[in-house]
Amino acid sequence: MSSDSPQLLVQAEALHNQGRVDEAESLYRRLLDQAPLSPQAAKALTNLGVISQQRGQTDAAMALHRRAQELAPDMAEAWCNRGDLLSDLDRLDEAEADFARAAGLSPGLAPAWFNLGNVRMRLGRAAEAEPCYRRAVELLPHLPAVHAQLARSLDATGRAAEAADAMETAVRLAPGDWQMLTDLGALQQQAGRVKAAQGSLRTAISLRPSHAPAHYNLGNAFYGEGRAAEAVACWRTAWDINPRLVEAASNHLNGLHYLPRMTGDEIAGAHRQIMDRRRTALPAQYANPPEPDRVIRVGYVSAGFRRHPLGLLMRPVLKGHDRNHVFAACYATRPGGDEITAELRHGADLWREAAGLDDAALARQIQEDGIDILVDLDGQTAGNRLELFAAKPAPLQVSWLGYPFTTGLAAMDYALMDRATVPPEAEAWFREKVAVLPGSRLCYQGPETPEPATPPMLARDFVTFGSFNNIAKLNDSVVASWSRILKRVPDSRLLLKWPHLAHAEVAGRFRNAFAAHGIAGDRLDLRGNSPPEQLLAEYGEVDIALDPFPYCGAFTSCEALWMGVPAVTLAGPRPFSRQTLALLTAMGMEAELSRRDVSAYEDLAVALANDPARLERLRRDLRPALRRGVGDSAAHVTAVEAFFRQAWSEWCAKIKGKA
């Protein structure tokens, strides 16, 4: 081999690129021995730094990169390589500075731009990562990974359609990459390209049947289209493949409530079976002083501390707690927030941002905070932390608000319900002890909106039925029932509102479903999402709200009733089928607006449509009745605190009895 420095560097780098690292290292060191101050020496030093990094010799690697930078401060590769090392060491701010320096020194150095985008993504600054990836795409248009990362940055900034376009380019360049196909399917689903999403995910599954995320995302795609049964099956498959994919297990369990043919026994059994696989060693004892009359430290855990039904329902609770009896701590498990988050934070005695804590770390924090009663507000819904509750970091644990069914966890002590939601015969489905509040389990206080206007049918020549519920609740039986109602009320319309209905493919599926029952498309008004104020105002266009079944509305029914729209409900045996019934019971109006069989349910909807005077009366009466029966925060918080006191006193007595 030649001893000439440029030629020696070429030979060494060729060996390095072939993976012949030991031989390359020998030539790099030979070059340094022969020409330690040559222009090629800096390149040899930083390349040796890369080799040391690959071997886990981080201190040596750092020293080599530093020597290279001192010898050639304008050599972009040295800054880029040290940025890689700093990134691996999670020194992200320093890595970002090095990558930015490299890109500035050599605007054509694609790895610098790509890695600068990567580190900014890791820092949570997707908007700043996007231009880095776009530059990398210009320089390396043939590399699928660059397009894929551009897609992920666009997705993180809420631009689903552009993200799907970028990922489609990545997949065209790597058609056999099942991981990219899985990500593509998720992005296409978010962009409303439902059929394309399902196609991408099916292809991913055909290439890698054991890839659980592909099955999970396919479930999400079916769910977004309103096909709950198919979604549930996919989520179960995903969880069977990978039991660590707890989101799939929770989605599966929650999804069972959408299925008309499932019994309460079957759903409860599924919860126990799945949650029994999350058993965790429980603390042998707790440091909490067993003093029954002291201030009880209550911790609320939720991903919904924002403009979300749970956040809105917790406002009167946090505001109303008597600080002589309850110290309220909130553990927010989803990052970010909004104006409702700020209001909730103000109402709490202690606020913890817990999104960045894993279950073990959060459990330690809860124990350090001395929480006596830990309350799960999410159940088996998105973002839950039931793995945390499985470890039982507090002496008492309670499930409340977000999930009117058993969590399935043996470590959950109580489920806080009301009698209308959970009649005595339904308690057998709960693993927890069912504690019954004297009124509603919810406290809904509607926003400051104008008083409900008169029924729109009085100014039109037709009746408008409506549902603003999740379209996954609209199973075949619901569509058939609502079609019969529409046929019995000539010229009537049906207004359906849900975010996914803004997508033509999803809306088309429902138009076809109703058409199969003889309902023409011009009788359907299908709408997507809108701001909260506009959504509530749109109830002014609805005469009668139709509650789906067996998964009926809860917060959605609160909003309809608040706006003076009667919600006709079909009450079933399962708790999820009784949420609107529970609201009406608290209002003293269950006999007027709830029925127990489909025929009577349809008869009631038709009778209301033919009785304008009754609708006008209900328009006036519903809001005051809701305010009295479900919006009395003082009575609600008093009842909740009484439950906390009783449960805590019983625990204290139990502990003292063992002492």
XYZ file of C-alpha atoms in Angstrom:
659
model
C 0.000 0.000 0.000
C 1.196 3.523 -0.723
C 2.373 5.689 2.184
C 0.988 8.856 0.493
C -1.532 10.392 2.983
C -4.428 11.044 0.558
C -4.155 7.577 -0.927
C -3.798 6.010 2.523
C -7.011 7.744 3.663
C -8.887 6.513 0.567
C -7.739 2.962 1.235
C -8.648 3.141 4.922
C -12.123 4.547 4.247
C -12.786 1.896 1.618
C -11.983 -0.820 4.159
C -14.105 0.982 6.771
C -17.094 1.090 4.408
C -16.683 -2.634 3.724
C -16.915 -3.370 7.433
C -13.246 -4.358 7.702
C -12.872 -2.158 10.750
C -9.665 -3.565 12.218
C -7.801 -3.151 8.922
C -9.190 0.360 8.496
C -8.133 1.304 12.006
C -4.599 0.094 11.300
C -4.342 2.315 8.211
C -5.831 5.345 10.014
C -3.219 5.009 12.741
C -0.458 4.520 10.203
C -1.554 7.729 8.496
C -1.428 9.576 11.810
C 2.034 8.244 12.551
C 3.337 9.305 9.143
C 1.557 12.660 8.746
C -0.006 13.787 12.049
C -0.611 17.350 10.832
C -1.729 16.609 7.285
C -5.209 17.589 6.069
C -6.031 13.885 6.041
C -5.097 13.432 9.704
C -8.246 15.178 10.973
C -10.406 12.857 8.881
C -8.514 9.839 10.212
C -8.999 11.046 13.783
C -12.765 11.514 13.509
C -13.130 8.173 11.717
C -11.221 6.505 14.542
C -13.666 8.256 16.850
C -16.519 6.567 14.996
C -14.827 3.170 15.431
C -14.329 3.791 19.156
C -17.962 4.815 19.494
C -19.076 1.595 17.803
C -16.989 -0.354 20.308
C -18.568 1.468 23.248
C -15.382 3.396 24.041
C -17.137 6.730 24.423
C -14.382 8.613 26.261
C -11.830 7.649 23.630
C -14.268 8.549 20.860
C -14.913 11.975 22.366
C -11.200 12.676 22.634
C -10.578 11.657 19.019
C -13.377 13.863 17.684
C -12.083 16.773 19.763
C -8.551 16.331 18.346
C -10.008 16.265 14.830
C -11.914 19.501 15.455
C -8.820 21.193 16.869
C -6.790 20.136 13.844
C -9.485 21.084 11.278
C -12.170 23.278 12.883
C -13.956 23.756 9.549
C -14.282 20.051 8.767
C -18.042 19.399 8.900
C -17.680 15.619 9.221
C -15.920 15.926 12.585
C -18.777 18.006 14.009
C -21.345 15.630 12.544
C -19.591 12.559 13.947
C -19.277 14.079 17.401
C -22.959 14.997 17.180
C -23.725 11.307 16.647
C -21.793 10.416 19.797
C -23.466 13.141 21.856
C -26.852 12.002 20.584
C -26.128 8.428 21.666
C -25.193 9.782 25.094
C -28.519 11.687 25.265
C -26.669 15.001 25.409
C -29.176 16.322 22.938
C -28.605 20.069 23.233
C -24.889 19.602 22.544
C -25.634 17.191 19.705
C -27.991 19.700 18.131
C -25.296 22.390 18.241
C -22.772 20.060 16.564
C -25.156 18.992 13.806
C -26.141 22.607 13.160
C -22.446 23.551 12.972
C -21.813 20.715 10.498
C -24.761 21.722 8.308
C -23.587 25.316 8.325
C -20.058 24.357 7.340
C -21.207 21.977 4.607
C -24.807 22.612 3.425
C -24.542 19.567 1.188
C -23.731 17.158 4.033
C -26.953 15.156 4.145
C -26.246 13.223 7.394
C -25.890 16.522 9.252
C -29.363 17.675 8.173
C -30.939 14.283 8.764
C -29.453 13.910 12.230
C -30.255 17.513 13.120
C -33.874 16.696 12.327
C -33.681 13.532 14.446
C -32.331 15.279 17.514
C -34.915 18.048 17.241
C -37.634 15.416 17.073
C -36.256 13.851 20.245
C -36.310 17.292 21.850
C -40.004 17.581 20.976
C -39.503 20.309 18.364
C -41.030 18.680 15.319
C -41.749 21.976 13.553
C -38.010 22.769 13.589
C -37.144 19.243 12.472
C -39.289 19.456 9.341
C -37.034 21.839 7.318
C -34.025 19.697 8.220
C -35.716 16.641 6.768
C -36.821 18.562 3.694
C -33.202 19.520 3.034
C -32.152 15.907 3.551
C -34.817 14.834 1.053
C -33.357 17.237 -1.506
C -29.922 15.717 -0.989
C -30.961 12.054 -0.656
C -34.270 11.677 -2.525
C -33.648 7.963 -3.077
C -33.452 7.051 0.643
C -36.790 5.903 2.109
C -35.765 6.589 5.724
C -35.448 10.325 4.989
C -38.994 10.519 3.608
C -40.245 8.449 6.533
C -38.749 10.845 9.081
C -40.200 13.809 7.217
C -43.569 12.074 7.505
C -43.155 11.630 11.258
C -42.300 15.296 11.744
C -45.364 16.328 9.753
C -47.526 13.947 11.762
C -46.210 15.421 15.011
C -47.304 18.881 13.858
C -50.816 17.673 13.028
C -50.498 17.596 9.239
C -51.793 14.092 8.635
C -52.396 14.379 4.878
C -48.888 15.704 4.151
C -47.441 13.088 6.485
C -49.267 10.319 4.633
C -47.966 11.665 1.304
C -44.378 11.611 2.567
C -44.722 8.098 3.987
C -46.287 6.901 0.728
C -43.110 8.094 -1.020
C -41.002 6.181 1.501
C -42.993 2.998 0.885
C -42.715 3.351 -2.894
C -38.948 3.375 -2.410
C -39.087 0.392 -0.018
C -42.228 -1.572 -0.904
C -41.293 -4.553 1.264
C -40.690 -2.585 4.469
C -43.475 -3.803 6.769
C -42.615 -1.266 9.465
C -43.013 1.660 7.099
C -46.227 0.121 5.757
C -47.504 -0.062 9.330
C -46.735 3.606 9.907
C -48.217 4.469 6.514
C -51.474 2.774 7.407
C -51.745 4.774 10.617
C -51.112 8.044 8.777
C -53.549 7.222 5.994
C -56.219 6.455 8.572
C -55.644 9.824 10.244
C -55.876 11.524 6.856
C -59.215 9.855 6.140
C -57.867 7.495 3.475
C -59.580 4.576 5.132
C -59.446 1.995 2.366
C -55.829 2.821 1.549
C -54.960 2.490 5.240
C -56.562 -0.910 5.483
C -54.750 -1.984 2.324
C -51.357 -0.824 3.599
C -51.849 -2.561 6.923
C -53.032 -5.796 5.367
C -49.919 -5.767 3.198
C -47.761 -5.177 6.265
C -49.450 -8.111 8.009
C -48.948 -10.353 4.975
C -45.232 -9.506 5.043
C -44.916 -9.876 8.818
C -47.923 -11.617 10.420
C -46.303 -11.396 13.873
C -45.972 -7.593 13.795
C -48.412 -6.571 16.522
C -48.471 -2.813 15.690
C -49.808 -3.596 12.209
C -52.779 -5.469 13.682
C -53.233 -2.680 16.250
C -53.251 0.040 13.591
C -55.641 -1.981 11.447
C -57.973 -2.074 14.438
C -57.708 1.696 14.711
C -58.505 2.042 11.011
C -61.634 -0.088 11.370
C -62.645 1.826 14.490
C -62.263 5.173 12.734
C -64.612 3.914 10.054
C -67.143 2.879 12.683
C -66.552 -0.872 12.307
C -66.253 -1.821 15.966
C -66.446 -5.613 15.611
C -63.543 -5.768 13.145
C -61.555 -3.346 15.297
C -62.022 -5.450 18.425
C -60.788 -8.570 16.644
C -57.647 -6.798 15.405
C -56.838 -5.357 18.818
C -57.194 -8.782 20.409
C -54.829 -10.281 17.835
C -52.294 -7.515 18.490
C -52.395 -8.158 22.212
C -52.180 -11.943 21.775
C -49.013 -11.421 19.732
C -47.484 -8.919 22.143
C -48.926 -8.794 25.683
C -46.723 -5.780 26.380
C -48.827 -3.755 23.939
C -51.184 -2.681 26.690
C -52.953 -0.155 24.433
C -54.223 -3.046 22.348
C -55.544 -4.851 25.423
C -57.352 -1.734 26.665
C -58.817 -0.954 23.252
C -60.018 -4.537 22.968
C -61.714 -4.478 26.367
C -63.277 -1.071 25.801
C -64.374 -2.178 22.349
C -66.355 -5.108 23.735
C -68.954 -2.657 25.042
C -69.807 -1.686 21.458
C -70.822 -5.232 20.528
C -74.572 -5.901 20.865
C -74.320 -9.665 21.349
C -71.842 -9.646 24.211
C -73.235 -10.305 27.675
C -72.092 -8.619 30.847
C -70.709 -11.941 32.065
C -68.623 -12.347 28.917
C -67.258 -8.810 29.037
C -66.434 -9.094 32.743
C -64.695 -12.426 32.146
C -62.553 -10.900 29.398
C -61.525 -8.079 31.720
C -60.477 -10.488 34.453
C -58.614 -12.757 32.064
C -56.578 -9.965 30.492
C -55.940 -7.969 33.646
C -54.842 -11.054 35.577
C -51.787 -11.059 33.352
C -50.808 -7.707 34.848
C -50.343 -8.932 38.389
C -47.631 -7.019 40.254
C -46.085 -7.540 43.664
C -47.989 -5.297 46.076
C -46.375 -3.375 48.958
C -46.371 -5.324 52.197
C -47.330 -2.224 54.144
C -47.878 1.506 53.718
C -46.433 4.446 55.627
C -49.754 6.323 55.612
C -50.812 7.094 59.218
C -54.078 5.146 59.890
C -55.867 8.124 61.412
C -59.522 8.103 60.300
C -60.310 11.760 61.035
C -57.348 13.484 59.437
C -57.282 15.195 56.032
C -57.348 12.479 53.383
C -54.783 12.806 50.601
C -56.558 11.871 47.367
C -54.674 11.468 44.091
C -56.465 11.679 40.746
C -54.737 10.042 37.759
C -55.861 10.825 34.209
C -54.821 11.567 30.648
C -57.905 13.784 30.344
C -57.018 16.865 32.384
C -57.885 19.183 29.490
C -60.872 20.078 27.319
C -62.075 16.519 27.468
C -65.170 15.073 29.150
C -63.106 13.980 32.160
C -61.451 17.349 32.520
C -64.780 19.150 32.349
C -66.398 16.758 34.832
C -63.523 17.203 37.278
C -63.753 21.000 37.357
C -66.556 21.187 39.954
C -64.929 18.394 41.989
C -61.540 20.061 42.360
C -63.135 23.441 42.912
C -65.585 22.091 45.497
C -63.354 19.927 47.691
C -63.416 20.923 51.359
C -59.744 21.407 52.217
C -60.526 20.555 55.831
C -61.293 17.031 54.669
C -59.517 16.389 51.359
C -56.101 17.263 49.934
C -56.444 16.858 46.159
C -53.440 15.897 44.015
C -53.603 15.505 40.230
C -51.256 13.339 38.168
C -51.533 14.433 34.541
C -50.367 11.520 32.395
C -50.626 13.248 29.022
C -48.239 16.108 28.118
C -49.418 19.584 27.243
C -52.698 21.189 28.104
C -55.143 23.994 27.449
C -57.256 26.538 29.311
C -59.158 23.752 31.106
C -55.840 22.289 32.259
C -54.915 25.658 33.736
C -58.232 25.822 35.572
C -57.831 22.293 36.939
C -54.261 22.998 38.011
C -55.505 26.030 39.922
C -58.114 23.894 41.684
C -55.672 21.196 42.786
C -53.595 21.300 45.957
C -50.789 19.461 44.169
C -50.189 19.075 40.446
C -47.730 16.601 38.949
C -46.833 16.411 35.264
C -46.505 12.636 35.042
C -46.349 11.947 31.306
C -42.571 11.509 31.405
C -42.608 9.107 34.359
C -42.818 5.371 33.835
C -45.093 3.357 36.108
C -42.381 2.550 38.646
C -41.248 6.178 38.923
C -44.812 7.453 39.179
C -45.595 4.869 41.859
C -42.619 6.113 43.883
C -43.780 9.707 43.467
C -47.282 8.840 44.659
C -45.870 7.102 47.717
C -43.581 10.060 48.439
C -46.633 12.349 48.166
C -48.347 10.288 50.853
C -51.470 9.577 48.790
C -54.087 7.680 50.797
C -56.679 7.097 48.069
C -55.598 6.884 44.426
C -58.384 7.435 41.889
C -58.242 6.182 38.309
C -60.388 8.362 36.045
C -59.631 6.597 32.736
C -60.425 2.893 33.090
C -59.727 1.003 29.877
C -59.740 4.159 27.730
C -56.882 5.750 25.798
C -53.853 6.835 27.787
C -54.770 4.917 30.941
C -52.148 3.954 33.525
C -53.689 0.761 34.849
C -50.224 -0.788 34.969
C -49.522 1.763 37.688
C -52.645 0.739 39.592
C -51.676 -2.922 39.285
C -48.704 -2.110 41.561
C -51.065 -0.449 44.089
C -48.899 2.470 45.217
C -51.625 3.749 47.567
C -53.507 1.939 50.349
C -56.871 2.382 48.618
C -57.610 2.554 44.905
C -60.826 3.666 43.224
C -62.117 3.567 39.640
C -64.409 6.487 38.795
C -65.910 8.657 36.051
C -64.371 7.540 32.775
C -65.283 3.866 32.638
C -68.573 2.597 34.099
C -67.478 -1.027 34.274
C -64.927 -3.115 36.091
C -61.303 -2.375 35.279
C -60.669 -6.075 35.840
C -57.820 -5.298 38.238
C -57.615 -7.279 41.454
C -55.677 -4.345 42.968
C -58.576 -1.905 42.473
C -60.596 -1.682 45.678
C -63.704 0.249 44.654
C -65.706 1.302 41.618
C -67.613 4.513 42.371
C -70.944 4.366 40.545
C -74.620 5.262 40.901
C -77.514 2.858 41.215
C -79.083 3.670 37.849
C -75.830 2.854 36.037
C -75.118 -0.276 38.066
C -78.236 -1.995 39.411
C -77.677 -4.656 42.079
C -77.718 -7.517 39.571
C -74.829 -5.898 37.632
C -72.478 -5.751 40.625
C -71.373 -9.331 39.965
C -69.550 -8.080 36.862
C -67.260 -5.912 38.965
C -64.051 -7.143 40.492
C -64.065 -4.023 42.627
C -66.511 -3.397 45.436
C -69.240 -1.206 43.945
C -69.767 1.970 45.988
C -73.015 3.753 45.123
C -73.365 7.520 45.206
C -76.826 8.800 46.193
C -77.104 10.879 43.025
C -75.411 10.779 39.626
C -71.833 9.543 39.414
C -71.229 12.586 37.169
C -71.502 16.296 37.883
C -72.148 18.133 34.633
C -72.235 21.894 34.609
C -72.916 23.205 31.137
C -71.159 26.223 29.672
C -72.567 29.707 29.504
C -74.684 29.382 26.399
C -77.957 31.046 25.389
C -81.128 29.386 26.590
C -82.345 26.695 24.174
C -84.376 28.029 21.263
C -87.675 26.532 20.210
C -87.610 23.192 18.378
C -86.408 23.771 14.802
C -89.360 21.759 13.433
C -91.604 24.727 14.288
C -89.801 26.838 11.710
C -89.371 24.026 9.190
C -91.619 21.542 7.515
C -89.700 18.512 8.804
C -88.355 16.904 11.998
C -84.608 16.509 12.563
C -83.312 13.596 14.590
C -79.661 13.721 15.603
C -76.719 11.966 17.196
C -73.325 13.477 17.953
C -72.038 10.175 19.338
C -68.981 8.205 18.263
C -69.903 6.509 14.987
C -68.416 3.224 16.278
C -71.599 3.017 18.367
C -73.762 2.951 15.246
C -73.904 -0.804 14.692
C -76.217 -2.533 12.221
C -79.037 -2.747 14.754
C -78.855 0.991 15.440
C -78.862 1.858 11.740
C -81.843 -0.438 11.183
C -83.757 1.060 14.113
C -83.084 4.653 13.127
C -84.061 3.862 9.551
C -87.421 2.549 10.766
C -87.932 5.749 12.754
C -87.132 7.893 9.728
C -89.593 5.908 7.602
C -92.357 6.396 10.169
C -91.814 10.176 10.286
C -92.279 11.454 6.711
C -89.718 13.962 5.417
C -87.681 13.703 8.628
C -83.910 14.110 8.571
C -81.029 12.589 10.545
C -78.053 14.751 11.512
C -74.946 12.745 12.463
C -71.865 14.541 13.715
C -68.450 13.004 14.416
C -64.926 14.058 13.316
C -64.401 11.112 10.938
C -67.598 11.940 9.037
C -65.651 14.779 7.427
C -63.874 12.089 5.393
C -65.753 11.109 2.251
C -64.987 7.402 2.565
C -66.362 7.199 6.107
C -69.428 9.284 5.307
C -70.026 7.147 2.237
C -70.090 3.971 4.314
C -72.923 5.339 6.442
C -74.841 6.656 3.478
C -74.665 3.163 1.992
C -75.713 1.577 5.300
C -78.854 3.704 5.512
C -79.532 3.321 1.784
C -79.661 -0.437 2.332
C -82.680 0.241 4.583
C -84.341 2.509 2.040
C -83.203 5.880 3.418
C -82.207 8.281 0.650
C -78.967 10.190 0.987
C -80.690 13.578 1.014
C -82.262 12.708 4.361
C -78.827 12.426 5.995
C -76.747 15.385 7.143
C -73.269 14.063 7.978
C -70.852 16.519 9.569
C -67.313 16.476 10.874
C -65.733 18.193 13.835
C -66.209 21.784 14.968
C -65.151 23.957 17.934
C -67.058 23.289 21.174
C -69.181 26.430 20.961
C -70.231 25.667 17.389
C -70.954 22.036 18.246
C -73.327 23.046 21.013
C -74.967 25.609 18.742
C -75.636 22.871 16.183
C -78.005 21.232 18.667
C -80.261 24.124 17.732
C -80.850 22.264 14.471
C -81.900 19.028 16.208
C -85.400 18.290 17.478
C -84.782 14.856 19.039
C -81.520 13.159 19.957
C -81.380 9.415 19.308
C -79.171 7.577 21.782
C -77.270 4.622 20.246
C -77.227 1.191 21.832
C -75.841 -0.866 23.513
C -73.064 1.745 24.002
C -75.064 4.873 24.709
C -73.973 8.429 25.308
C -72.784 9.979 28.553
C -71.132 13.381 28.120
C -72.733 13.633 24.675
C -76.143 13.128 26.290
C -75.297 15.793 28.873
C -74.624 18.274 26.073
C -77.817 17.411 24.203
C -79.940 17.737 27.335
C -78.202 20.984 28.283
C -79.194 22.397 24.902
C -82.803 21.361 25.462
C -82.784 18.404 23.083
C -84.579 15.331 24.471
C -82.367 12.242 24.299
C -84.397 9.103 23.657
C -82.521 6.161 25.141
C -82.810 2.368 25.085
C -81.697 1.166 28.519
C -80.088 -2.270 28.580
C -78.674 -4.437 31.354
C -75.019 -3.466 30.849
C -73.708 -0.301 32.563
C -72.572 1.252 29.286
C -76.178 0.884 28.111
C -77.497 2.832 31.074
C -75.489 6.051 31.121
C -78.198 8.258 29.608
C -80.792 6.477 31.754
C -78.732 7.431 34.811
C -78.779 11.098 33.797
C -82.518 11.013 33.205
C -83.054 9.254 36.535
C -81.165 11.996 38.367
C -83.319 14.531 36.516
C -86.550 12.695 37.359
C -87.285 12.148 33.657
C -86.460 8.481 33.089
C -90.104 7.542 32.505
C -90.496 10.236 29.883
C -87.407 9.573 27.739
C -86.141 6.018 28.367
C -87.505 2.692 27.196
C -86.508 -0.959 27.713
C -87.085 -2.521 24.271
C -86.408 -1.437 20.713
C -90.057 -1.253 19.675
C -90.966 1.048 22.569
C -87.821 3.117 21.908
C -88.866 3.675 18.309
C -92.463 4.407 19.321
C -91.257 7.077 21.741
C -89.104 8.780 19.104
C -92.014 8.813 16.660
C -94.467 10.054 19.304
C -92.184 12.961 20.187
C -91.812 13.836 16.513
C -95.601 14.098 16.260
C -96.000 16.246 19.365
C -94.551 19.751 18.823
C -96.047 21.067 22.075
C -94.307 18.355 24.079
C -91.010 19.071 22.356
C -91.429 22.764 23.095
C -92.042 22.012 26.767
C -89.011 19.735 26.948
C -86.910 22.415 25.306
C -87.680 24.642 28.283
C -87.556 22.016 31.027
C -84.475 19.917 30.286
C -81.738 22.378 31.202
C -83.219 23.301 34.602
C -83.791 19.612 35.358
C -80.223 18.752 34.373
C -78.879 21.615 36.457
C -80.808 20.397 39.516
C -80.240 16.674 39.132
C -76.737 16.422 37.662
C -75.221 19.878 38.128
C -75.483 20.317 41.908
C -71.763 20.387 42.656
C -72.146 20.946 46.395
C -74.260 17.826 46.854
C -72.070 15.846 44.462
C -68.757 16.707 46.125
C -70.235 16.140 49.584
C -71.292 12.640 48.532
C -67.905 11.858 47.005
C -66.097 13.061 50.120
C -68.414 11.030 52.328
C -67.436 7.942 50.341
C -63.735 8.784 50.709
C -64.167 9.225 54.469
C -66.018 5.950 54.885
C -63.547 3.968 52.795
C -60.600 5.544 54.600
C -62.087 4.937 58.043
C -62.658 1.278 57.197
C -59.059 0.918 56.040
C -57.770 2.569 59.204
C -59.874 0.247 61.357
C -58.573 -2.740 59.434
C -54.950 -1.676 59.880
C -55.405 -0.956 63.574
C -57.092 -4.324 63.991
C -53.996 -6.005 62.604
C -51.629 -4.032 64.827
